Coordinates of C-alpha atoms in Angstrom, one line a residue:
Chain A
M1 CA -32.5 7.2 4.1
I2 CA -29.5 7.7 6.2
W3 CA -29.8 4.1 7.5
V4 CA -29.9 2.7 4.0
Q5 CA -26.8 4.7 3.1
L6 CA -25.1 3.4 6.3
V7 CA -25.8 -0.1 5.1
N8 CA -24.4 0.7 1.7
G9 CA -21.4 2.3 3.4
L10 CA -20.7 -0.9 5.4
M11 CA -21.0 -3.0 2.3
E12 CA -18.7 -0.8 0.3
G13 CA -16.3 -0.7 3.3
M14 CA -16.3 -4.5 3.4
M15 CA -15.5 -4.8 -0.3
L16 CA -12.8 -2.2 0.1
F17 CA -11.3 -4.2 2.9
L18 CA -11.2 -7.3 0.8
I19 CA -9.2 -5.4 -1.9
A20 CA -7.1 -3.5 0.6
S21 CA -6.3 -6.5 2.7
G22 CA -4.6 -8.1 -0.3
L23 CA -2.7 -4.9 -1.1
T24 CA -1.6 -4.5 2.5
L25 CA -0.6 -8.1 3.0
I26 CA 1.5 -8.1 -0.2
F27 CA 3.1 -4.9 0.9
G28 CA 3.8 -6.2 4.3
V29 CA 5.6 -9.3 3.1
S30 CA 7.3 -8.2 -0.1
R31 CA 7.3 -4.3 0.2
I32 CA 5.7 -4.1 -3.2
V33 CA 3.1 -1.5 -3.9
N34 CA 0.8 -3.4 -6.3
F35 CA -0.7 -0.8 -8.6
A36 CA -2.4 -3.6 -10.5
H37 CA -4.5 -4.6 -7.6
G38 CA -7.4 -2.5 -8.8
S39 CA -7.0 -4.1 -12.2
L40 CA -7.4 -7.6 -10.6
Y41 CA -10.6 -6.3 -8.9
M42 CA -11.9 -5.2 -12.3
L43 CA -10.9 -8.5 -13.8
G44 CA -12.9 -10.3 -11.1
A45 CA -16.0 -8.1 -12.0
F46 CA -15.7 -8.8 -15.7
L47 CA -15.1 -12.5 -15.2
T48 CA -18.2 -12.7 -12.9
Y49 CA -20.1 -11.0 -15.7
A50 CA -18.9 -13.8 -18.0
F51 CA -19.6 -16.7 -15.6
V52 CA -23.0 -15.6 -14.2
P53 CA -25.0 -16.7 -17.3
L54 CA -23.1 -20.1 -17.4
I55 CA -23.7 -21.3 -13.8
A56 CA -27.3 -21.6 -12.8
P57 CA -28.3 -18.1 -13.8
G58 CA -30.6 -16.1 -11.4
T59 CA -29.9 -18.3 -8.4
V60 CA -28.0 -17.2 -5.3
A61 CA -25.8 -20.2 -5.3
G62 CA -25.1 -19.7 -9.0
F63 CA -24.0 -16.1 -8.4
F64 CA -21.6 -17.0 -5.7
A65 CA -20.3 -19.9 -7.7
A66 CA -19.6 -17.5 -10.5
V67 CA -17.9 -15.1 -8.1
L68 CA -15.7 -17.9 -6.7
A69 CA -14.8 -19.0 -10.2
A70 CA -13.9 -15.5 -11.2
G71 CA -11.8 -15.2 -8.0
L72 CA -9.9 -18.4 -8.9
V73 CA -9.2 -17.3 -12.4
T74 CA -8.0 -13.9 -11.2
A75 CA -5.7 -15.7 -8.7
V76 CA -4.2 -17.8 -11.5
I77 CA -3.6 -14.7 -13.6
G78 CA -2.1 -12.8 -10.6
T79 CA 0.1 -15.8 -9.8
A80 CA 1.3 -16.1 -13.3
F81 CA 2.3 -12.4 -13.3
E82 CA 4.2 -12.9 -10.0
V83 CA 6.1 -15.9 -11.2
L84 CA 6.9 -14.7 -14.7
A85 CA 7.6 -11.0 -14.1
L86 CA 7.6 -9.8 -10.5
R87 CA 9.8 -12.5 -9.2
R88 CA 12.6 -11.4 -11.5
I89 CA 13.0 -8.0 -9.8
Y90 CA 12.6 -8.7 -6.1
G91 CA 15.4 -6.8 -4.3
R92 CA 15.6 -4.1 -7.0
D93 CA 14.7 -0.5 -6.7
S94 CA 11.1 -0.2 -5.3
L95 CA 10.2 2.1 -8.1
M96 CA 10.9 -0.6 -10.6
Q97 CA 8.7 -3.0 -8.8
L98 CA 6.0 -0.3 -8.9
I99 CA 6.4 0.3 -12.6
I100 CA 6.2 -3.4 -13.4
T101 CA 2.8 -3.5 -11.7
V102 CA 1.8 -0.4 -13.7
A103 CA 2.7 -2.3 -16.8
L104 CA 0.1 -5.0 -15.7
V105 CA -2.5 -2.2 -15.3
F106 CA -2.1 -1.2 -18.9
I107 CA -2.1 -4.8 -20.2
I108 CA -5.2 -5.8 -18.2
R109 CA -7.1 -2.6 -19.2
D110 CA -6.4 -3.2 -22.9
L111 CA -7.3 -6.8 -22.8
V112 CA -10.6 -6.1 -20.9
R113 CA -11.5 -3.5 -23.5
W114 CA -10.6 -5.9 -26.2
I115 CA -12.7 -8.7 -24.9
W116 CA -15.7 -6.9 -23.4
G117 CA -15.7 -3.6 -25.2
P118 CA -15.7 -0.1 -23.9
N119 CA -19.3 0.1 -22.6
S120 CA -20.5 -0.3 -19.1
L121 CA -21.9 -3.8 -18.4
M122 CA -24.6 -4.9 -15.9
V123 CA -24.4 -8.0 -13.7
P124 CA -27.9 -9.0 -12.6
V125 CA -28.7 -9.3 -8.9
P126 CA -29.8 -12.9 -8.2
D127 CA -33.6 -13.0 -8.2
A128 CA -33.9 -14.1 -4.6
L129 CA -31.9 -11.1 -3.5
L130 CA -33.9 -8.5 -5.3
G131 CA -36.3 -7.8 -2.4
A132 CA -36.1 -5.4 0.5
W133 CA -36.7 -5.5 4.3
V134 CA -39.2 -3.0 5.4
V135 CA -38.5 -1.6 8.9
G136 CA -41.1 1.1 9.7
E137 CA -41.0 3.5 6.8
T138 CA -37.6 2.5 5.5
W139 CA -37.0 -0.1 2.7
F140 CA -33.6 -1.8 3.1
P141 CA -32.6 -3.5 -0.2
L142 CA -31.6 -7.0 0.6
F143 CA -28.5 -7.3 -1.6
P144 CA -26.1 -5.0 0.3
F145 CA -26.8 -7.0 3.5
V146 CA -26.0 -10.3 1.8
I147 CA -22.8 -9.0 0.2
F148 CA -21.8 -7.6 3.6
A149 CA -22.4 -10.9 5.2
A150 CA -20.5 -12.8 2.5
G151 CA -17.6 -10.4 2.9
L152 CA -17.7 -10.9 6.6
V153 CA -17.4 -14.7 6.1
V154 CA -14.4 -14.2 3.8
V155 CA -12.8 -11.8 6.3
V156 CA -13.3 -14.2 9.2
A157 CA -11.9 -17.1 7.1
M158 CA -8.9 -14.9 6.2
I159 CA -8.1 -13.8 9.7
G160 CA -8.6 -17.3 11.0
T161 CA -6.1 -18.5 8.4
I162 CA -3.6 -15.9 9.3
R163 CA -3.9 -16.5 13.0
F164 CA -4.2 -20.2 13.3
T165 CA -2.6 -22.0 10.3
R166 CA 1.1 -22.7 9.5
A167 CA 0.8 -20.6 6.4
G168 CA -0.6 -17.7 8.5
I169 CA 2.3 -18.0 10.9
L170 CA 4.8 -17.9 8.0
L171 CA 3.0 -14.9 6.6
R172 CA 3.2 -13.0 9.9
A173 CA 6.8 -14.0 10.4
A174 CA 7.7 -12.8 6.9
T175 CA 6.0 -9.5 7.5
D176 CA 8.1 -9.0 10.6
D177 CA 11.4 -10.2 9.2
R178 CA 11.5 -12.0 5.9
G179 CA 15.3 -12.4 6.0
M180 CA 15.0 -14.4 9.2
V181 CA 12.2 -16.5 7.8
A182 CA 14.4 -17.4 4.9
L183 CA 17.3 -18.2 7.2
L184 CA 15.2 -20.5 9.2
G185 CA 14.7 -22.6 6.1
S186 CA 11.3 -21.5 4.8
N187 CA 11.0 -21.0 1.1
E188 CA 10.7 -17.2 0.8
K189 CA 9.7 -17.3 -2.9
L190 CA 6.8 -19.6 -2.1
I191 CA 5.6 -17.2 0.6
F192 CA 5.7 -14.3 -1.8
T193 CA 3.8 -16.2 -4.5
G194 CA 1.3 -17.5 -2.0
V195 CA 0.5 -14.0 -0.6
F196 CA 0.2 -12.6 -4.2
A197 CA -2.1 -15.4 -5.2
A198 CA -4.3 -15.0 -2.1
G199 CA -4.3 -11.2 -2.6
S200 CA -5.4 -11.6 -6.2
F201 CA -8.1 -14.0 -5.2
L202 CA -9.5 -11.6 -2.6
A203 CA -9.4 -8.7 -5.1
G204 CA -11.2 -11.0 -7.7
I205 CA -14.0 -12.1 -5.5
A206 CA -14.5 -8.5 -4.2
G207 CA -14.8 -7.3 -7.8
G208 CA -17.3 -10.1 -8.5
M209 CA -19.4 -9.6 -5.4
A210 CA -19.6 -5.8 -5.9
A211 CA -20.3 -6.2 -9.6
P212 CA -24.1 -6.2 -9.5
Y213 CA -24.0 -3.1 -7.3
G214 CA -22.7 -0.7 -9.9
D215 CA -21.5 -0.5 -13.5
V216 CA -18.8 -2.8 -14.6
N217 CA -16.4 -0.9 -16.9
Y218 CA -12.8 -0.7 -17.9
L219 CA -12.2 2.5 -15.8
L220 CA -12.9 0.6 -12.5
D221 CA -9.2 -0.2 -12.1
T222 CA -7.9 3.3 -11.2
T223 CA -10.9 4.4 -9.1
V224 CA -10.6 1.3 -7.1
I225 CA -6.8 1.3 -6.7
V226 CA -6.9 4.9 -5.5
S227 CA -9.5 4.1 -2.9
A228 CA -7.6 1.0 -1.8
F229 CA -4.4 3.0 -1.4
I230 CA -6.3 5.4 0.8
V231 CA -7.6 2.6 3.0
C232 CA -4.1 1.1 3.4
V233 CA -2.5 4.4 4.2
I234 CA -5.1 5.3 6.8
G235 CA -4.6 1.9 8.4
G236 CA -0.8 2.0 8.0
M237 CA 0.7 0.0 5.1
G238 CA 1.1 -3.6 6.0
N239 CA -1.3 -3.4 8.9
L240 CA -4.3 -5.7 8.3
Y241 CA -6.5 -4.5 11.2
G242 CA -5.7 -0.9 10.4
A243 CA -6.9 -1.5 6.9
L244 CA -10.2 -2.9 8.3
A245 CA -10.7 0.4 10.2
G246 CA -9.6 2.4 7.2
A247 CA -12.0 0.6 4.9
M248 CA -14.9 1.3 7.1
V249 CA -14.0 4.9 7.5
V250 CA -13.7 5.3 3.7
G251 CA -16.9 3.3 2.9
L252 CA -19.0 5.1 5.4
T253 CA -17.6 8.6 4.5
K254 CA -18.3 7.9 0.8
A255 CA -21.9 6.7 1.4
V256 CA -22.9 9.3 3.9
G257 CA -20.9 12.1 2.2
V258 CA -22.8 11.5 -1.0
M259 CA -26.0 12.5 0.8
Y260 CA -24.8 15.8 2.1
F261 CA -22.2 17.0 -0.2
P262 CA -22.1 14.8 -3.3
R263 CA -19.5 16.8 -5.1
L264 CA -17.0 16.8 -2.3
S265 CA -17.2 13.3 -0.8
M266 CA -14.1 12.0 -2.6
M267 CA -12.2 15.1 -1.6
L268 CA -13.2 14.6 2.0
I269 CA -11.6 11.1 1.9
F270 CA -8.4 12.5 0.5
L271 CA -8.4 15.1 3.2
I272 CA -8.8 12.4 5.9
M273 CA -5.9 10.5 4.4
A274 CA -3.7 13.6 4.2
A275 CA -4.6 14.4 7.8
V276 CA -3.7 10.9 9.0
L277 CA -0.4 11.1 7.1
V278 CA 0.5 14.5 8.5
A279 CA -0.6 13.6 12.0
R280 CA 1.6 10.4 11.8
S281 CA 4.5 12.5 10.6
M282 CA 4.3 14.7 13.7
G283 CA 4.6 11.6 15.9
R284 CA 7.5 9.2 15.5
Q285 CA 9.7 9.2 12.4
G286 CA 9.2 6.8 9.5
G287 CA 8.6 3.1 9.6
P288 CA 5.4 1.4 8.7
A289 CA 2.8 1.4 11.5
R290 CA 1.8 -2.1 12.4
Chain B
M1 CA 29.1 16.0 -14.3
S2 CA 26.5 18.2 -15.9
L3 CA 25.8 19.9 -19.1
L4 CA 27.5 23.2 -18.3
S5 CA 30.4 22.0 -16.2
N6 CA 33.9 21.8 -17.7
Q7 CA 33.6 18.0 -17.8
M8 CA 31.3 18.2 -20.7
S9 CA 33.2 16.4 -23.4
P10 CA 33.4 17.6 -27.0
A11 CA 31.7 14.4 -28.1
R12 CA 28.7 15.1 -25.9
W13 CA 28.5 18.7 -27.1
A14 CA 28.4 17.4 -30.7
V15 CA 25.6 14.9 -30.0
L16 CA 23.6 17.6 -28.2
L17 CA 24.1 20.1 -31.0
A18 CA 23.2 17.4 -33.6
A19 CA 20.0 16.6 -31.7
V20 CA 18.9 20.2 -31.6
V21 CA 19.7 20.8 -35.3
G22 CA 18.1 17.5 -36.2
L23 CA 14.9 18.4 -34.4
E24 CA 14.7 21.8 -35.9
L25 CA 15.3 20.4 -39.4
A26 CA 12.6 17.8 -38.9
N27 CA 10.4 20.6 -37.6
R28 CA 11.0 22.8 -40.7
L29 CA 11.3 20.2 -43.5
T30 CA 8.3 18.0 -42.7
G31 CA 4.6 18.9 -42.5
A32 CA 2.6 20.6 -39.8
G33 CA 1.6 17.3 -38.4
T34 CA 5.1 16.4 -37.5
S35 CA 5.6 19.9 -35.9
L36 CA 2.6 19.3 -33.7
M37 CA 3.9 15.9 -32.7
L38 CA 7.3 17.4 -31.9
A39 CA 5.8 20.2 -29.9
E40 CA 3.9 17.8 -27.7
M41 CA 7.0 15.6 -27.3
L42 CA 9.2 18.6 -26.3
I43 CA 6.6 19.9 -23.8
L44 CA 6.3 16.4 -22.2
A45 CA 10.1 16.4 -22.2
I46 CA 10.2 19.4 -19.9
F47 CA 7.5 17.8 -17.7
A48 CA 9.4 14.5 -17.5
A49 CA 12.7 16.3 -16.9
S50 CA 11.1 18.2 -13.9
L51 CA 10.1 14.9 -12.4
N52 CA 13.4 13.3 -13.1
L53 CA 15.1 16.2 -11.2
L54 CA 13.0 15.2 -8.2
M55 CA 13.4 11.5 -8.5
S56 CA 17.0 11.0 -9.8
Y57 CA 18.6 13.7 -7.6
G58 CA 16.3 14.1 -4.7
H59 CA 15.3 10.4 -4.6
M60 CA 11.7 11.5 -4.0
V61 CA 9.2 9.4 -5.9
S62 CA 6.1 11.5 -6.6
F63 CA 2.7 10.0 -7.5
G64 CA 1.2 13.4 -8.0
H65 CA 3.5 15.3 -10.2
A66 CA 0.7 16.1 -12.7
A67 CA -0.8 18.4 -10.0
F68 CA 1.9 20.9 -10.9
F69 CA 1.5 20.4 -14.6
G70 CA -2.2 21.1 -14.1
L71 CA -1.6 24.1 -11.8
G72 CA 0.8 25.5 -14.4
A73 CA -1.9 25.2 -17.1
Y74 CA -4.6 26.7 -15.0
G75 CA -2.4 29.5 -13.5
F76 CA -1.7 30.7 -17.0
T77 CA -5.2 30.0 -18.4
L78 CA -7.0 31.7 -15.5
A79 CA -4.7 34.7 -15.6
V80 CA -5.8 35.3 -19.2
S81 CA -9.4 34.2 -19.1
R82 CA -10.5 35.4 -15.7
A83 CA -8.0 38.1 -14.7
G84 CA -7.8 39.5 -18.3
L85 CA -4.0 39.8 -18.2
P86 CA -2.1 40.1 -21.4
V87 CA -0.8 36.7 -22.6
E88 CA 2.9 37.6 -22.2
L89 CA 2.4 38.5 -18.5
A90 CA 0.0 35.7 -17.8
L91 CA 2.8 33.2 -18.9
L92 CA 4.5 33.9 -15.6
F93 CA 1.5 32.9 -13.5
G94 CA 1.7 29.2 -14.7
P95 CA 5.0 28.4 -13.1
L96 CA 4.2 30.7 -10.2
L97 CA 1.0 28.9 -9.3
A98 CA 2.7 25.6 -9.8
G99 CA 5.6 26.7 -7.6
F100 CA 3.2 27.9 -4.9
G101 CA 1.4 24.6 -5.1
G102 CA 4.7 22.9 -4.7
L103 CA 5.4 25.0 -1.6
V104 CA 2.1 24.1 0.1
F105 CA 2.0 20.4 -0.8
G106 CA 5.8 20.0 -0.4
A107 CA 5.7 21.4 3.1
L108 CA 3.4 18.6 4.0
C109 CA 4.9 15.9 1.9
V110 CA 8.6 16.3 3.0
R111 CA 7.6 15.4 6.5
L112 CA 7.2 11.8 5.2
T113 CA 9.5 9.4 3.4
E114 CA 9.3 6.7 0.8
I115 CA 5.9 5.1 0.3
Y116 CA 4.1 7.5 2.6
F117 CA 5.7 10.5 0.8
A118 CA 4.4 9.0 -2.5
M119 CA 0.9 8.5 -1.1
L120 CA 0.7 12.0 0.2
T121 CA 1.7 13.4 -3.1
L122 CA -1.0 11.3 -4.7
A123 CA -3.6 12.7 -2.2
C124 CA -2.5 16.2 -2.9
A125 CA -2.7 15.7 -6.7
Q126 CA -6.2 14.1 -6.4
I127 CA -7.3 17.0 -4.2
T128 CA -6.0 19.4 -6.9
Y129 CA -7.8 17.4 -9.6
T130 CA -11.1 17.4 -7.6
V131 CA -10.9 21.2 -7.1
L132 CA -10.3 21.8 -10.8
F133 CA -13.0 19.3 -11.7
Q134 CA -15.7 20.5 -9.3
W135 CA -15.2 24.3 -9.0
Y136 CA -17.3 25.0 -12.0
D137 CA -17.6 28.8 -11.5
V138 CA -13.9 29.4 -11.7
T139 CA -12.4 26.4 -13.6
G140 CA -15.3 25.4 -15.8
G141 CA -15.3 21.9 -14.4
D142 CA -14.9 19.0 -16.8
T143 CA -15.5 21.2 -19.8
G144 CA -12.3 23.0 -18.9
I145 CA -11.4 26.5 -20.2
T146 CA -11.3 27.0 -23.9
G147 CA -11.3 29.7 -26.5
F148 CA -9.5 32.3 -24.3
M149 CA -6.6 32.7 -26.7
P150 CA -5.7 31.5 -30.2
A151 CA -3.9 28.1 -29.8
R152 CA -0.1 28.3 -30.0
F153 CA -0.4 32.1 -29.5
G154 CA -1.5 32.2 -33.1
L155 CA 2.0 31.0 -34.3
S156 CA 2.4 28.6 -37.1
E157 CA 3.0 24.9 -36.0
A158 CA 6.7 25.1 -37.0
N159 CA 7.3 28.4 -35.2
F160 CA 5.6 27.3 -32.0
T161 CA 7.7 24.1 -32.0
T162 CA 10.9 26.1 -32.4
L163 CA 9.7 28.2 -29.4
V164 CA 9.1 25.1 -27.3
L165 CA 12.6 23.8 -28.3
V166 CA 14.2 27.0 -27.1
V167 CA 12.2 26.8 -23.8
L168 CA 13.3 23.2 -23.3
A169 CA 16.9 24.1 -23.9
V170 CA 16.7 26.9 -21.4
C171 CA 15.0 24.7 -18.8
L172 CA 17.6 22.0 -19.3
A173 CA 20.4 24.5 -19.0
L174 CA 19.0 25.8 -15.8
M175 CA 18.5 22.3 -14.4
A176 CA 22.1 21.3 -15.3
R177 CA 23.3 24.5 -13.6
L178 CA 21.2 23.6 -10.5
V179 CA 22.5 20.0 -10.4
A180 CA 26.1 21.2 -10.4
S181 CA 25.5 24.0 -7.9
P182 CA 26.0 23.7 -4.1
L183 CA 22.3 23.5 -3.8
G184 CA 22.2 20.6 -6.2
L185 CA 24.9 18.8 -4.3
A186 CA 22.9 19.3 -1.1
I187 CA 19.8 17.9 -2.8
R188 CA 21.8 14.9 -3.9
A189 CA 23.3 14.4 -0.5
V190 CA 19.9 14.4 1.2
G191 CA 18.6 12.1 -1.5
Q192 CA 21.3 9.6 -0.9
D193 CA 21.4 9.6 2.8
R194 CA 19.3 12.1 4.7
W195 CA 20.8 11.2 8.1
R196 CA 24.3 11.6 7.0
A197 CA 23.4 14.9 5.3
E198 CA 21.8 16.1 8.5
A199 CA 24.9 15.1 10.5
L200 CA 26.9 17.2 8.0
G201 CA 24.8 20.2 9.0
L202 CA 22.2 20.3 6.2
A203 CA 18.5 20.6 7.0
P204 CA 17.1 17.7 5.0
R205 CA 13.4 18.8 4.9
R206 CA 14.3 22.3 3.9
V207 CA 16.6 21.0 1.1
Q208 CA 13.8 18.6 -0.1
L209 CA 11.2 21.3 0.0
V210 CA 13.4 23.6 -2.2
A211 CA 13.9 20.7 -4.6
F212 CA 10.2 20.0 -4.6
V213 CA 9.3 23.7 -5.3
I214 CA 11.8 23.9 -8.2
S215 CA 10.6 20.7 -9.7
A216 CA 7.0 21.9 -9.4
A217 CA 7.8 25.2 -11.1
F218 CA 9.4 23.4 -14.0
A219 CA 6.4 21.2 -14.3
G220 CA 4.4 24.4 -14.3
V221 CA 6.4 25.7 -17.2
A222 CA 5.5 22.5 -19.1
G223 CA 1.8 22.9 -18.1
T224 CA 1.7 26.5 -19.2
L225 CA 3.2 25.6 -22.6
F226 CA 0.7 22.7 -23.0
A227 CA -2.2 25.0 -22.2
A228 CA -0.9 27.5 -24.8
F229 CA -0.3 24.6 -27.2
Q230 CA -3.9 23.4 -26.9
G231 CA -5.4 26.8 -26.3
A232 CA -7.3 25.1 -23.5
A233 CA -7.0 23.7 -20.0
F234 CA -8.8 20.6 -18.7
P235 CA -8.8 19.0 -15.2
D236 CA -7.2 15.9 -16.7
Y237 CA -3.9 17.7 -16.9
A238 CA -3.7 17.2 -13.1
G239 CA -5.0 13.6 -13.3
L240 CA -3.4 10.3 -12.4
G241 CA -2.9 9.5 -16.1
F242 CA -0.4 12.3 -16.7
T243 CA 1.4 11.4 -13.5
L244 CA 1.8 7.8 -14.6
E245 CA 3.0 8.9 -18.0
A246 CA 5.7 11.1 -16.5
L247 CA 6.8 8.2 -14.2
I248 CA 6.9 5.9 -17.2
M249 CA 9.0 8.4 -19.2
V250 CA 11.5 8.7 -16.4
V251 CA 11.8 4.9 -16.1
L252 CA 12.0 4.3 -19.9
G253 CA 14.6 7.1 -20.2
G254 CA 16.7 6.0 -17.3
L255 CA 16.4 6.8 -13.6
H256 CA 19.5 8.3 -12.0
S257 CA 20.6 10.1 -15.1
F258 CA 20.3 13.7 -16.1
W259 CA 18.9 12.9 -19.5
G260 CA 16.5 10.2 -18.4
G261 CA 13.4 12.3 -18.4
V262 CA 14.0 13.9 -21.8
L263 CA 15.0 10.6 -23.5
G264 CA 12.0 8.9 -22.0
A265 CA 9.6 11.6 -23.2
V266 CA 11.1 11.2 -26.7
L267 CA 10.8 7.4 -26.6
F268 CA 7.3 7.4 -25.1
T269 CA 5.7 10.0 -27.5
Q270 CA 7.4 8.3 -30.5
L271 CA 6.1 5.0 -29.4
R272 CA 2.6 6.4 -29.0
H273 CA 2.8 8.2 -32.3
W274 CA 3.8 5.2 -34.3
A275 CA 2.0 2.5 -32.3
P276 CA -1.2 2.6 -34.5
V277 CA 1.0 1.5 -37.5
L278 CA 1.7 -1.7 -35.6
T279 CA -1.3 -2.4 -33.5
G280 CA -4.6 -0.9 -32.2
H281 CA -3.6 -2.1 -28.7
W282 CA -1.6 0.7 -27.3
G283 CA -2.1 -0.4 -23.7
L284 CA -0.9 -3.9 -24.4
L285 CA 2.1 -2.6 -26.3
L286 CA 3.1 -0.1 -23.6
G287 CA 2.7 -2.7 -20.9
I288 CA 5.0 -5.2 -22.7
V289 CA 7.6 -2.5 -23.5
L290 CA 7.5 -1.5 -19.8
L291 CA 8.0 -5.1 -18.7
I292 CA 10.9 -5.5 -21.1
F293 CA 12.5 -2.3 -19.9
V294 CA 12.1 -3.0 -16.2
I295 CA 13.3 -6.6 -16.4
A296 CA 16.1 -6.2 -19.0
L297 CA 17.0 -2.5 -19.1
P298 CA 16.4 -1.1 -15.6
H299 CA 18.6 2.0 -16.3
G300 CA 16.7 2.9 -19.4
V301 CA 17.9 4.3 -22.7
A302 CA 20.4 6.6 -20.9
A303 CA 22.3 3.5 -19.9
L304 CA 22.6 2.4 -23.5
G305 CA 24.1 5.8 -24.3
A306 CA 26.5 5.5 -21.5
R307 CA 27.6 2.1 -22.8
L308 CA 28.4 3.8 -26.1
G309 CA 30.5 6.3 -24.3
L310 CA 28.1 9.2 -24.7
G311 CA 26.5 9.1 -21.3
P312 CA 27.1 11.3 -18.4
K313 CA 29.9 9.4 -16.7
G314 CA 30.1 11.1 -13.4
D315 CA 26.4 11.8 -13.5
R316 CA 25.1 8.9 -11.6
A317 CA 23.0 10.8 -9.1

């Protein structure tokens, strides 16, 4: 049982990392705390629900194609928001930037309820992934492994892009010193938009991939964003590899905590986050950890 | 400067007096439904003003202010329902518990700045919410605590609303007094530039902690009134929803102005009250209004007032 929960924890950690990576990259480059990132995740889940019956239903390839399509549509919506609204207020009070993303939270939640209704929806697991591996006495459901592996592929692709491509170099440079990047002749706006689009895409496919694993409902946005904040804070806002560690800590704590003290597992995660923050404050002063 | 200082112009006194008289007339001359709506609006105005104090003067953005609203509600409710105290005495325990919560959480949070400060306040609030939600034996869990007293102390709708109006006026007078006091100046100084304030001999963290506790206690007053208003307390009072609402009110009303919180609460509750006339899509409407305000009117309604010559001229915190 504990092993099954560990696998679930790893899978949930991987999904959390996909969301949190977008959040932390956006923060790193533009210093914007995107409250709507959980909403983009939720949108990805609902869009996957809508696309699954359209694209070769029941097959593994069809499922991942639906997830990919959902991710792309989410990216388009996220980009539209960045270009039409967020871009107008770069350089303003950081609170205003936060509130404008809160506005998007309300809008997406209302639209999702409008289109899909208030009830929880189920996205079917592809037929081929319904089975389980039997190791000794334990049955390991196949689906979490596959999602974990798919998440890993995305993460490797993302880290590869960040490390080895020109876009990745610009992103890292902008995280370090965006003013300097602009001075050196790169289009700062394009970098911001690109990061926001990529982050939206990651949130969208994470929502889609995790959709069959639980209920899809319009309350996902706040639960997910709070978890993603915790992950980013544990890892240090703007720090990608820190977010990876944070995601695994949160995913595993949730999954294992549910077994031993179901009522307090969420509280434990907040306590970890508070402990990390307080410990950090005892060290050096201020500044995002990288 | 502030409400009570000698720079308060006659025009502003007149506007203030007219607002109070107008509210009381609306309360008395219309039905009980309007009185209930006004009571909720005025309670939320205290709550938003308490957050505004923290944000506009202390420059501390809290993602967890509802924790103190909830603690206020539960401090009062538990004192009546579990400790069996008379209601009049129990009223003190709301702000007290909220202030105590502010002391404990604040002591941790003021070690951090900006986004990490906000995140730790969020964690503290979610811990508070989880405790209220899960500690069934004491807090009743998600069913909350109900039926421990007649709603509104058994007062009529209109009389209760008048009571809330008086409490709001007292709270605002105290806040205005605070803002103009040496302590208020210290809070502003630390809010604007903590290093410079420290160089001038202030202890930034201590000043911030004091501001945090005061703000929490005022939020506790609002929570206490809200629990009395509903005759009930629920864990949601400490939830993220109430925090976001308070943040939105401050932004709509106008950050960096004394009246921001109050004006925002008025605007927000009126919008929510009348929205069903226009549309069933409250979230969409609120989102669009927020977008318009943030992009076109970043200093909120208070800035409009200032443009008309009514605003607090030297009051830019």
